[in-house]
Short mmCIF file of C-alpha atoms and ligand atoms in Angstrom, two decimals:
data_model
loop_
_atom_site.label_atom_id
_atom_site.label_comp_id
_atom_site.label_asym_id
_atom_site.label_seq_id
_atom_site.Cartn_x
_atom_site.Cartn_y
_atom_site.Cartn_z
CA UNK A 1 17.43 8.48 22.06
CA UNK A 2 21.18 8.71 21.40
CA UNK A 3 22.26 11.79 19.49
CA UNK A 4 24.36 11.65 16.32
CA UNK A 5 27.48 12.80 18.16
CA UNK A 6 27.38 9.79 20.52
CA UNK A 7 26.68 7.40 17.63
CA UNK A 8 29.72 8.84 15.86
CA UNK A 9 31.91 8.28 18.92
CA UNK A 10 30.68 4.69 19.27
CA UNK A 11 31.42 4.15 15.57
CA UNK A 12 34.97 5.38 16.10
CA UNK A 13 35.42 2.84 18.91
CA UNK A 14 34.07 -0.31 17.21
CA UNK A 15 34.29 0.55 13.49
CA UNK A 16 31.37 1.28 11.18
CA UNK A 17 30.80 -2.39 10.35
CA UNK A 18 30.29 -3.21 14.04
CA UNK A 19 27.55 -0.79 14.96
CA UNK A 20 23.94 -0.99 13.85
CA UNK A 21 20.89 1.16 14.32
CA UNK A 22 18.47 0.24 11.52
CA UNK A 23 14.97 -0.81 12.67
CA UNK A 24 15.72 -4.43 11.58
CA UNK A 25 18.89 -4.56 13.71
CA UNK A 26 17.14 -3.07 16.71
CA UNK A 27 14.35 -5.67 16.50
CA UNK A 28 16.92 -8.50 16.37
CA UNK A 29 18.51 -7.40 19.65
CA UNK A 30 15.34 -6.44 21.49
CA UNK A 31 14.16 -9.90 22.56
CA UNK A 32 15.37 -13.04 24.34
CA UNK A 33 13.77 -16.38 25.30
CA UNK A 34 11.06 -14.62 27.32
CA UNK A 35 8.13 -13.10 25.47
CA UNK A 36 9.28 -9.57 26.41
CA UNK A 37 10.59 -7.09 23.87
CA UNK A 38 12.30 -3.68 24.26
CA UNK A 39 14.05 -1.88 21.43
CA UNK A 40 17.57 -0.47 21.94
CA UNK A 41 18.79 2.78 20.34
CA UNK A 42 21.79 1.04 18.83
CA UNK A 43 23.76 -2.21 18.91
CA UNK A 44 27.57 -2.43 19.15
CA UNK A 45 29.81 -5.46 18.62
CA UNK A 46 33.11 -4.62 20.33
CA UNK A 47 36.19 -6.84 20.14
CA UNK A 48 38.26 -6.96 23.33
CA UNK A 49 38.38 -5.29 26.70
CA UNK A 50 39.85 -2.05 25.40
CA UNK A 51 36.87 -1.34 23.15
CA UNK A 52 34.43 -2.39 25.89
CA UNK A 53 36.24 -0.08 28.31
CA UNK A 54 36.01 2.89 25.94
CA UNK A 55 32.27 2.27 25.41
CA UNK A 56 31.63 2.18 29.15
CA UNK A 57 33.73 5.30 29.78
CA UNK A 58 31.73 7.11 27.11
CA UNK A 59 28.49 5.85 28.64
CA UNK A 60 29.51 7.27 32.03
CA UNK A 61 30.50 10.57 30.49
CA UNK A 62 27.33 10.94 28.42
CA UNK A 63 24.92 9.13 30.74
CA UNK A 64 23.47 6.41 28.49
CA UNK A 65 22.74 2.81 29.59
CA UNK A 66 24.61 -0.22 28.24
CA UNK A 67 23.17 -3.76 28.18
CA UNK A 68 25.60 -6.71 27.79
CA UNK A 69 24.30 -9.52 25.60
CA UNK A 70 25.63 -12.91 24.54
CA UNK A 71 23.31 -15.11 22.47
CA UNK A 72 20.11 -13.66 23.94
CA UNK A 73 18.87 -17.07 25.10
CA UNK A 74 18.15 -15.92 28.65
CA UNK A 75 14.86 -16.93 30.24
CA UNK A 76 14.42 -13.82 32.41
CA UNK A 77 14.97 -10.76 30.20
CA UNK A 78 18.46 -10.03 31.59
CA UNK A 79 19.88 -8.83 28.26
CA UNK A 80 16.87 -6.73 27.25
CA UNK A 81 17.36 -2.96 26.85
CA UNK A 82 14.35 -1.81 28.86
CA UNK A 83 14.09 1.95 28.48
CA UNK A 84 16.44 1.99 25.45
CA UNK A 85 20.20 2.49 25.24
CA UNK A 86 23.10 0.54 23.76
CA UNK A 87 23.13 -3.26 23.50
CA UNK A 88 26.73 -4.50 23.74
CA UNK A 89 26.96 -7.88 22.00
CA UNK A 90 29.92 -10.12 22.87
CA UNK A 91 29.76 -12.59 19.98
CA UNK A 92 32.77 -11.17 18.09
CA UNK A 93 34.90 -12.10 21.11
CA UNK A 94 34.65 -15.79 20.29
CA UNK A 95 38.17 -17.18 20.52
CA UNK A 96 39.33 -20.10 22.62
CA UNK A 97 42.65 -18.55 23.66
CA UNK A 98 44.37 -21.64 25.06
CA UNK A 99 43.74 -25.07 26.54
CA UNK A 100 46.47 -25.95 29.02
CA UNK A 101 46.62 -29.77 29.25
CA UNK A 102 49.33 -29.67 31.95
CA UNK A 103 47.27 -27.65 34.41
CA UNK A 104 43.78 -28.57 33.14
CA UNK A 105 42.67 -24.99 32.59
CA UNK A 106 41.46 -23.08 29.55
CA UNK A 107 41.18 -19.40 28.76
CA UNK A 108 38.37 -18.22 26.51
CA UNK A 109 36.62 -15.11 25.32
CA UNK A 110 32.99 -14.61 26.42
CA UNK A 111 31.36 -15.05 23.00
CA UNK A 112 32.48 -18.68 22.54
CA UNK A 113 29.43 -20.94 22.20
CA UNK A 114 29.22 -23.45 25.06
CA UNK A 115 29.15 -26.56 22.88
CA UNK A 116 32.06 -25.34 20.71
CA UNK A 117 34.18 -25.12 23.86
CA UNK A 118 33.04 -28.52 25.13
CA UNK A 119 33.93 -30.16 21.84
CA UNK A 120 37.33 -28.46 21.70
CA UNK A 121 38.34 -29.74 25.16
CA UNK A 122 36.87 -33.21 24.52
CA UNK A 123 39.19 -33.59 21.51
CA UNK A 124 42.04 -33.40 24.04
CA UNK A 125 40.47 -35.95 26.39
CA UNK A 126 39.24 -33.23 28.74
CA UNK A 127 35.82 -32.40 30.12
CA UNK A 128 33.91 -29.16 30.77
CA UNK A 129 30.75 -30.48 32.48
CA UNK A 130 28.28 -27.51 32.67
CA UNK A 131 25.64 -28.38 30.08
CA UNK A 132 22.69 -25.99 29.85
CA UNK A 133 20.13 -27.31 27.37
CA UNK A 134 20.89 -24.16 25.34
CA UNK A 135 24.53 -25.21 24.86
CA UNK A 136 24.28 -25.24 21.07
CA UNK A 137 23.76 -21.47 21.02
CA UNK A 138 24.35 -19.90 24.49
CA UNK A 139 27.68 -18.14 25.08
CA UNK A 140 30.13 -18.89 27.88
CA UNK A 141 29.94 -15.23 28.98
CA UNK A 142 26.17 -15.55 29.28
CA UNK A 143 26.63 -18.84 31.17
CA UNK A 144 28.96 -17.16 33.68
CA UNK A 145 26.75 -14.07 34.01
CA UNK A 146 23.72 -16.30 34.75
CA UNK A 147 25.68 -19.06 36.51
CA UNK A 148 24.00 -21.53 34.18
CA UNK A 149 23.37 -25.09 35.29
CA UNK A 150 22.21 -28.22 33.53
CA UNK A 151 21.53 -31.93 34.03
CA UNK A 152 25.12 -32.75 35.07
CA UNK A 153 25.05 -30.25 37.96
CA UNK A 154 23.98 -32.97 40.40
CA UNK A 155 27.45 -34.55 40.22
CA UNK A 156 29.69 -31.79 38.87
CA UNK A 157 28.15 -28.49 39.97
CA UNK A 158 27.20 -25.38 38.00
CA UNK A 159 29.16 -22.86 35.90
CA UNK A 160 30.60 -20.97 38.87
CA UNK A 161 32.22 -24.17 40.13
CA UNK A 162 34.39 -24.17 36.99
CA UNK A 163 35.29 -20.47 36.82
CA UNK A 164 38.78 -19.85 38.25
CA UNK A 165 39.35 -16.32 37.03
CA UNK A 166 37.95 -13.55 34.91
CA UNK A 167 38.87 -10.42 33.04
CA UNK A 168 36.10 -7.92 33.70
CA UNK A 169 35.49 -4.38 32.48
CA UNK A 170 33.90 -2.57 35.40
CA UNK A 171 30.88 -0.32 34.73
CA UNK A 172 33.17 2.73 35.00
CA UNK A 173 35.51 1.32 32.34
CA UNK A 174 38.47 0.02 34.40
CA UNK A 175 39.71 -3.42 33.32
CA UNK A 176 40.43 -5.82 36.18
CA UNK A 177 41.50 -9.45 36.56
CA UNK A 178 39.86 -11.57 39.26
CA UNK A 179 41.01 -14.96 40.59
CA UNK A 180 43.67 -16.77 38.58
CA UNK A 181 44.86 -20.19 37.49
CA UNK A 182 45.79 -21.68 40.83
CA UNK A 183 43.59 -24.09 42.73
CA UNK A 184 44.20 -22.05 45.88
CA UNK A 185 44.15 -18.27 46.29
CA UNK A 186 42.74 -16.23 49.17
CA UNK A 187 44.14 -12.75 48.68
CA UNK A 188 41.31 -10.21 48.85
CA UNK A 189 37.58 -10.60 48.36
CA UNK A 190 36.43 -13.32 45.96
CA UNK A 191 35.39 -11.04 43.10
CA UNK A 192 35.20 -14.01 40.70
CA UNK A 193 32.28 -15.48 42.64
CA UNK A 194 30.67 -12.04 42.91
CA UNK A 195 30.66 -11.59 39.13
CA UNK A 196 29.36 -15.15 38.49
CA UNK A 197 25.57 -14.85 38.42
CA UNK A 198 25.61 -11.03 38.55
CA UNK A 199 23.59 -10.94 35.31
CA UNK A 200 25.65 -8.27 33.59
CA UNK A 201 24.99 -5.68 36.30
CA UNK A 202 28.50 -5.42 37.84
CA UNK A 203 30.82 -5.67 34.82
CA UNK A 204 31.29 -6.97 31.30
CA UNK A 205 33.16 -10.28 31.27
CA UNK A 206 35.82 -10.20 28.52
CA UNK A 207 37.90 -13.30 29.38
CA UNK A 208 37.23 -16.43 31.41
CA UNK A 209 39.63 -19.00 32.90
CA UNK A 210 37.90 -22.35 33.34
CA UNK A 211 38.89 -25.40 35.31
CA UNK A 212 38.73 -28.67 33.30
CA UNK A 213 38.49 -32.33 34.28
CA UNK A 214 39.68 -35.53 32.60
CA UNK A 215 36.94 -36.90 30.30
CA UNK A 216 35.16 -39.80 32.05
CA UNK A 217 35.99 -43.30 30.85
CA UNK A 218 32.43 -44.38 30.18
CA UNK A 219 28.78 -43.63 30.94
CA UNK A 220 25.59 -45.58 31.36
CA UNK A 221 22.11 -44.22 30.70
CA UNK A 222 18.95 -45.64 32.27
CA UNK A 223 15.34 -44.69 31.58
CA UNK A 224 13.18 -45.60 34.56
CA UNK A 225 9.40 -45.29 34.69
CA UNK A 226 7.41 -45.20 37.96
CA UNK A 227 3.71 -45.68 38.72
CA UNK A 228 3.65 -42.54 40.89
CA UNK A 229 5.40 -39.21 41.18
CA UNK A 230 6.10 -40.02 44.77
CA UNK A 231 7.97 -43.20 43.76
CA UNK A 232 10.17 -41.29 41.30
CA UNK A 233 10.85 -38.53 43.81
CA UNK A 234 11.70 -41.06 46.53
CA UNK A 235 14.02 -42.84 44.10
CA UNK A 236 16.12 -39.66 43.87
CA UNK A 237 16.79 -39.46 47.59
CA UNK A 238 17.15 -43.26 47.91
CA UNK A 239 19.92 -43.37 45.29
CA UNK A 240 21.84 -40.48 46.84
CA UNK A 241 21.28 -41.72 50.41
CA UNK A 242 23.02 -44.90 49.29
CA UNK A 243 26.06 -42.84 48.30
CA UNK A 244 25.69 -43.04 44.55
CA UNK A 245 25.91 -39.62 42.91
CA UNK A 246 24.71 -40.03 39.33
CA UNK A 247 25.81 -37.55 36.67
CA UNK A 248 22.17 -36.77 35.97
CA UNK A 249 18.82 -37.50 37.56
CA UNK A 250 16.27 -35.91 35.24
CA UNK A 251 12.62 -35.98 36.24
CA UNK A 252 9.46 -35.75 34.10
CA UNK A 253 5.95 -35.81 35.51
CA UNK A 254 2.86 -37.40 33.99
CA UNK A 255 1.72 -34.20 32.23
CA UNK A 256 5.14 -33.94 30.59
CA UNK A 257 5.07 -37.59 29.51
CA UNK A 258 1.58 -37.22 28.07
CA UNK A 259 2.76 -34.28 25.93
CA UNK A 260 5.82 -36.17 24.65
CA UNK A 261 3.91 -39.40 24.02
CA UNK A 262 1.03 -37.67 22.22
CA UNK A 263 3.38 -36.07 19.72
CA UNK A 264 6.17 -38.60 19.37
CA UNK A 265 4.70 -41.98 20.36
CA UNK A 266 7.75 -43.34 22.16
CA UNK A 267 6.01 -46.36 23.63
CA UNK A 268 6.11 -45.35 27.30
CA UNK A 269 3.93 -47.65 29.45
CA UNK A 270 0.35 -46.48 30.18
CA UNK A 271 0.81 -47.07 33.90
CA UNK A 272 3.79 -44.67 33.96
CA UNK A 273 3.16 -41.57 36.03
CA UNK A 274 6.72 -40.24 36.19
CA UNK A 275 10.09 -40.84 34.56
CA UNK A 276 13.63 -40.52 35.86
CA UNK A 277 16.41 -40.43 33.33
CA UNK A 278 19.49 -41.54 35.20
CA UNK A 279 23.07 -41.45 33.98
CA UNK A 280 26.24 -42.52 35.77
CA UNK A 281 29.75 -41.92 34.48
CA UNK A 282 33.32 -42.82 35.40
CA UNK A 283 35.27 -46.05 35.57
CA UNK A 284 33.68 -48.77 33.39
CA UNK A 285 33.48 -51.42 36.10
CA UNK A 286 32.20 -49.00 38.71
CA UNK A 287 29.33 -47.73 36.58
CA UNK A 288 28.23 -51.32 35.77
CA UNK A 289 28.10 -51.97 39.50
CA UNK A 290 26.26 -48.68 40.17
CA UNK A 291 23.64 -49.41 37.48
CA UNK A 292 22.89 -52.75 39.16
CA UNK A 293 22.71 -51.15 42.60
CA UNK A 294 20.37 -48.43 41.33
CA UNK A 295 18.02 -51.01 39.80
CA UNK A 296 17.84 -52.91 43.09
CA UNK A 297 17.30 -49.76 45.15
CA UNK A 298 14.46 -48.32 43.08
CA UNK A 299 12.61 -51.55 42.22
CA UNK A 300 10.41 -51.47 45.36
CA UNK A 301 9.36 -47.86 44.68
CA UNK A 302 6.74 -48.62 42.00
CA UNK A 303 9.14 -49.14 39.10
CA UNK A 304 7.21 -50.17 35.96
CA UNK A 305 10.00 -49.97 33.39
CA UNK A 306 13.81 -50.01 33.53
CA UNK A 307 15.69 -49.60 30.24
CA UNK A 308 19.47 -49.50 30.08
CA UNK A 309 21.24 -48.20 26.99
CA UNK A 310 23.73 -50.70 25.60
CA UNK A 311 25.70 -48.18 23.59
CA UNK A 312 25.96 -44.50 22.67
CA UNK A 313 23.19 -44.75 20.05
CA UNK A 314 20.75 -46.26 22.58
CA UNK A 315 21.77 -43.67 25.15
CA UNK A 316 20.93 -40.93 22.63
CA UNK A 317 17.56 -42.63 22.04
CA UNK A 318 16.75 -42.55 25.77
CA UNK A 319 17.81 -38.91 26.01
CA UNK A 320 15.39 -38.16 23.15
CA UNK A 321 12.51 -38.46 25.62
CA UNK A 322 13.98 -35.59 27.66
CA UNK A 323 14.96 -33.49 24.65
CA UNK A 324 11.46 -33.71 23.18
CA UNK A 325 9.89 -32.15 26.26
CA UNK A 326 10.22 -28.48 25.25
CA UNK A 327 8.84 -28.84 21.72
CA UNK A 328 5.90 -30.90 23.06
CA UNK A 329 4.69 -28.47 25.71
CA UNK A 330 3.09 -25.97 23.34
CA UNK A 331 0.40 -28.58 22.64
CA UNK A 332 -0.97 -27.90 26.13
CA UNK A 333 -1.36 -24.15 25.66
CA UNK A 334 0.40 -21.52 23.53
CA UNK A 335 2.00 -19.45 26.31
CA UNK A 336 4.34 -20.67 29.00
CA UNK A 337 5.92 -19.32 32.16
CA UNK A 338 9.00 -21.44 32.77
CA UNK A 339 10.02 -21.18 36.43
CA UNK A 340 12.99 -23.04 37.90
CA UNK A 341 12.52 -23.42 41.63
CA UNK A 342 14.92 -25.45 43.78
CA UNK A 343 14.25 -27.34 47.01
CA UNK A 344 16.47 -29.65 49.07
CA UNK A 345 16.29 -32.88 47.05
CA UNK A 346 14.48 -34.80 49.79
CA UNK A 347 11.68 -32.21 49.52
CA UNK A 348 10.94 -32.84 45.83
CA UNK A 349 7.84 -34.99 46.59
CA UNK A 350 6.50 -32.26 48.93
CA UNK A 351 6.93 -29.47 46.42
CA UNK A 352 5.31 -31.53 43.66
CA UNK A 353 2.30 -32.14 45.94
CA UNK A 354 2.08 -28.40 46.70
CA UNK A 355 2.17 -27.63 42.97
CA UNK A 356 -0.65 -30.12 42.33
CA UNK A 357 -2.81 -28.25 44.85
CA UNK A 358 -1.96 -24.89 43.19
CA UNK A 359 -2.81 -26.31 39.77
CA UNK A 360 -6.24 -27.46 40.97
CA UNK A 361 -6.96 -24.16 42.75
CA UNK A 362 -6.24 -22.03 39.66
CA UNK A 363 -7.41 -24.61 37.14
CA UNK A 364 -4.43 -24.09 34.80
CA UNK A 365 -2.16 -26.81 33.44
CA UNK A 366 1.21 -26.99 35.19
CA UNK A 367 3.83 -29.28 33.68
CA UNK A 368 6.86 -30.24 35.79
CA UNK A 369 10.19 -31.64 34.72
CA UNK A 370 13.81 -30.92 35.52
CA UNK A 371 16.91 -31.75 37.41
CA UNK A 372 15.49 -33.69 40.38
CA UNK A 373 18.95 -34.78 41.48
CA UNK A 374 19.67 -31.28 42.71
CA UNK A 375 16.06 -30.45 43.58
CA UNK A 376 15.75 -28.05 40.61
CA UNK A 377 12.29 -28.40 39.06
CA UNK A 378 11.18 -26.54 35.95
CA UNK A 379 7.59 -25.60 36.69
CA UNK A 380 5.86 -24.70 33.42
CA UNK A 381 2.63 -22.79 33.85
CA UNK A 382 0.83 -23.17 30.53
CA UNK A 383 -1.78 -20.58 29.61
CA UNK A 384 -3.44 -18.93 26.65
CA UNK A 385 -2.92 -15.21 27.14
CA UNK A 386 -5.81 -14.45 24.80
CA UNK A 387 -8.26 -15.92 27.33
CA UNK A 388 -9.37 -13.12 29.69
CA UNK A 389 -8.12 -13.61 33.25
CA UNK A 390 -5.54 -16.34 32.41
CA UNK A 391 -2.52 -14.04 32.77
CA UNK A 392 -3.62 -12.79 36.18
CA UNK A 393 -4.26 -16.37 37.33
CA UNK A 394 -0.78 -17.37 36.13
CA UNK A 395 0.89 -14.59 38.13
CA UNK A 396 -0.96 -15.61 41.29
CA UNK A 397 -0.04 -19.27 40.70
CA UNK A 398 3.65 -18.35 40.17
CA UNK A 399 3.68 -16.48 43.48
CA UNK A 400 2.29 -19.54 45.25
CA UNK A 401 4.80 -21.85 43.56
CA UNK A 402 7.66 -19.60 44.76
CA UNK A 403 6.18 -19.53 48.26
CA UNK A 404 6.01 -23.34 48.28
CA UNK A 405 9.71 -23.56 47.34
CA UNK A 406 10.67 -21.02 50.01
CA UNK A 407 8.54 -22.73 52.71
CA UNK A 408 10.43 -25.96 51.99
CA UNK A 409 13.83 -24.32 52.42
CA UNK A 410 14.44 -23.67 48.73
CA UNK A 411 14.87 -20.78 46.32
CA UNK A 412 12.90 -19.19 43.46
CA UNK A 413 15.59 -19.75 40.85
CA UNK A 414 18.33 -22.33 40.44
CA UNK A 415 19.75 -21.31 37.09
CA UNK A 416 17.64 -18.87 35.08
CA UNK A 417 18.33 -15.82 37.25
CA UNK A 418 16.15 -12.85 38.06
CA UNK A 419 16.50 -10.34 35.20
CA UNK A 420 13.20 -8.54 34.74
CA UNK A 421 10.92 -11.58 35.02
CA UNK A 422 11.49 -12.47 38.67
CA UNK A 423 12.31 -8.98 39.95
CA UNK A 424 8.82 -8.33 41.41
CA UNK A 425 9.12 -11.47 43.57
CA UNK A 426 12.56 -10.66 45.06
CA UNK A 427 11.15 -9.41 48.42
CA UNK A 428 9.62 -12.87 48.94
CA UNK A 429 13.14 -14.37 49.16
CA UNK A 430 15.58 -11.60 50.14
CA UNK A 431 15.26 -9.43 53.25
CA UNK A 432 15.40 -5.62 53.00
CA UNK A 433 18.88 -5.75 54.56
CA UNK A 434 20.11 -8.28 51.99
CA UNK A 435 18.77 -6.13 49.15
CA UNK A 436 20.39 -3.03 50.69
CA UNK A 437 23.80 -4.79 50.85
CA UNK A 438 23.48 -5.82 47.20
CA UNK A 439 22.42 -2.32 46.16
CA UNK A 440 25.46 -0.90 48.00
CA UNK A 441 27.76 -3.15 45.93
CA UNK A 442 26.03 -2.09 42.72
CA UNK A 443 26.25 1.61 43.65
CA UNK A 444 29.96 1.32 44.55
CA UNK A 445 30.86 -0.30 41.23
CA UNK A 446 28.37 1.56 39.05
CA UNK A 447 27.74 4.96 40.64
CA UNK A 448 25.90 6.29 37.59
CA UNK A 449 23.86 3.09 37.15
CA UNK A 450 24.72 2.73 33.49
CA UNK A 451 25.38 -1.04 33.23
CA UNK A 452 22.22 -3.12 32.75
CA UNK A 453 20.14 -0.74 34.88
CA UNK A 454 16.79 -1.80 36.28
CA UNK A 455 17.66 -5.52 36.41
CA UNK A 456 17.64 -8.06 39.22
CA UNK A 457 17.24 -5.89 42.33
CA UNK A 458 13.93 -4.11 43.01
CA UNK A 459 14.05 -0.61 41.51
C1 FAD B 1 15.93 -23.76 24.91
C2 FAD B 1 16.66 -23.18 26.09
C3 FAD B 1 17.17 -24.03 27.05
C4 FAD B 1 17.83 -23.52 28.16
N1 FAD B 1 18.34 -24.39 29.08
C5 FAD B 1 19.02 -23.92 30.14
C6 FAD B 1 19.57 -24.82 31.09
O1 FAD B 1 19.46 -26.03 30.98
N2 FAD B 1 20.24 -24.29 32.15
C7 FAD B 1 20.38 -22.94 32.30
O2 FAD B 1 21.01 -22.52 33.26
N3 FAD B 1 19.86 -22.06 31.42
C8 FAD B 1 19.19 -22.51 30.34
N4 FAD B 1 18.66 -21.63 29.43
C9 FAD B 1 18.79 -20.18 29.66
C10 FAD B 1 19.99 -19.50 28.95
O3 FAD B 1 20.39 -20.23 27.81
C11 FAD B 1 21.17 -19.34 29.90
O4 FAD B 1 20.83 -18.41 30.91
C12 FAD B 1 22.46 -18.87 29.22
O5 FAD B 1 23.49 -18.85 30.18
C13 FAD B 1 22.35 -17.49 28.60
O6 FAD B 1 23.46 -17.29 27.73
P1 FAD B 1 23.39 -16.20 26.58
O7 FAD B 1 24.71 -16.15 25.93
O8 FAD B 1 22.23 -16.45 25.71
O9 FAD B 1 23.16 -14.88 27.44
P2 FAD B 1 22.12 -13.70 27.21
O10 FAD B 1 20.72 -14.21 27.23
O11 FAD B 1 22.54 -12.89 26.04
O12 FAD B 1 22.37 -12.86 28.53
C14 FAD B 1 22.02 -13.38 29.79
C15 FAD B 1 22.51 -12.43 30.89
O13 FAD B 1 23.93 -12.41 30.91
C16 FAD B 1 24.44 -11.10 30.72
N5 FAD B 1 25.64 -11.27 29.90
C17 FAD B 1 25.79 -11.95 28.75
N6 FAD B 1 27.09 -11.92 28.37
C18 FAD B 1 27.78 -11.20 29.30
C19 FAD B 1 29.13 -10.82 29.46
N7 FAD B 1 30.09 -11.16 28.61
N8 FAD B 1 29.45 -10.07 30.55
C20 FAD B 1 28.53 -9.71 31.45
N9 FAD B 1 27.23 -10.04 31.34
C21 FAD B 1 26.85 -10.79 30.28
C22 FAD B 1 23.30 -10.34 30.06
O14 FAD B 1 23.37 -8.95 30.36
C23 FAD B 1 22.08 -10.98 30.69
O15 FAD B 1 21.82 -10.42 31.94
C24 FAD B 1 17.97 -22.10 28.32
C25 FAD B 1 17.46 -21.25 27.34
C26 FAD B 1 16.81 -21.77 26.24
C27 FAD B 1 16.26 -20.82 25.22
#
């Protein structure tokens, strides 16, 4: 519980209209996209690094925790104020500061919504590829803190591949710049990469410099349906082995298709057991050629349908199948654990087979879809928490799914991070020495453990 004196000091920093502590406000900032909930003591909306710095200095002096938060769309509880404290919301810092068309860079504040930024650069013929499905509401600061990915990662990479520099307020309140605007730069440790994916535990990001690309000439979308999961999974490695790197290679298994078809009746063939949504972009002639090559390459792999979008409207129609996945899943069961394991892409068929065995052993529905092109599969364990024993079964199944990914040379999380949700499983992936090195970095930057305490690393 924060005393009145501290609340008064916070009010002086951000202004009375930018601090809230009514029960309604606290409820609004106590949840994210997980089903966890923890109430903060108060919520502040600072504007700029100076205010953030003063808040963190006060927190160090008085010993209260601070939890950075963007849009609160995280899937792992990273922004949740477990144990109470101050939630520091970045959404007032929502300005696109400049888009430099000579050097193809942009500087933004952390509270800019991902899609707003994408649209602003596209108006200038430029391209910011990272495209988390949450782009209509997630913030760029949250994207950097989680190193968000998305369907286009297979060709273009993830958020950290586009971050050139940052302004960061360290947990002790000092404001630093990392990286810069040059393509090259090797002076000192790469603090930019350290902050990317640090889940708000090492500093509050207050400015971001992004690299941009020219907007691709054209794109071609293909919906391909296979008579087996194995066929679809083999198609992924076949396409890439033949030196075609599509922009996206999105995978949906039979359980996913059944959910979508039941609700939305899209006319997918009965014999379809898996779908790959493939998109290529770039030079108009090249993508025509690539679409033809892809068709030829995947035809012998049990292809039962191949639809190519003729224009943007048809492309949108094909993408509808993928976009309808999330709203359809709740028909299976009311509660979902959405994991996002990654394996080397050639191991996608193996991991899917391992998941099928786990599903049978625990007798709970598991629905798989995701970014097969980079081996990142969203494994959705669907349960009804009201049924006694289901929750325990789900936790055991999750552990086995993680083990399967690790056995195949993969990782527990490709883009959703650790937060609170995956923290108990960290020793399965990181050695004690790795954890100790990470804890040493945290302790050096945050000696009083005030910034997003209790997250990511085992406590
Ligand atoms: C429907 C849906 C679809 C999604 N699809 C994807 C997807 O395709 N790919 C993907 O990667 N993720 C996806 N996500 C997860 C989520 O949207 C991303 O992790 C996103 O990057 C979080 O952004 P946010 O602004 O909501 O951050 P929050 O949830 O508010 O915070 C996330 C983490 O970042 C920290 N943080 C936020 N802002 C800052 C800052 N300025 N400085 C320091 N730390 C900060 C927080 O402390 C927390 O640890 C999805 C979520 C939903 C609900």
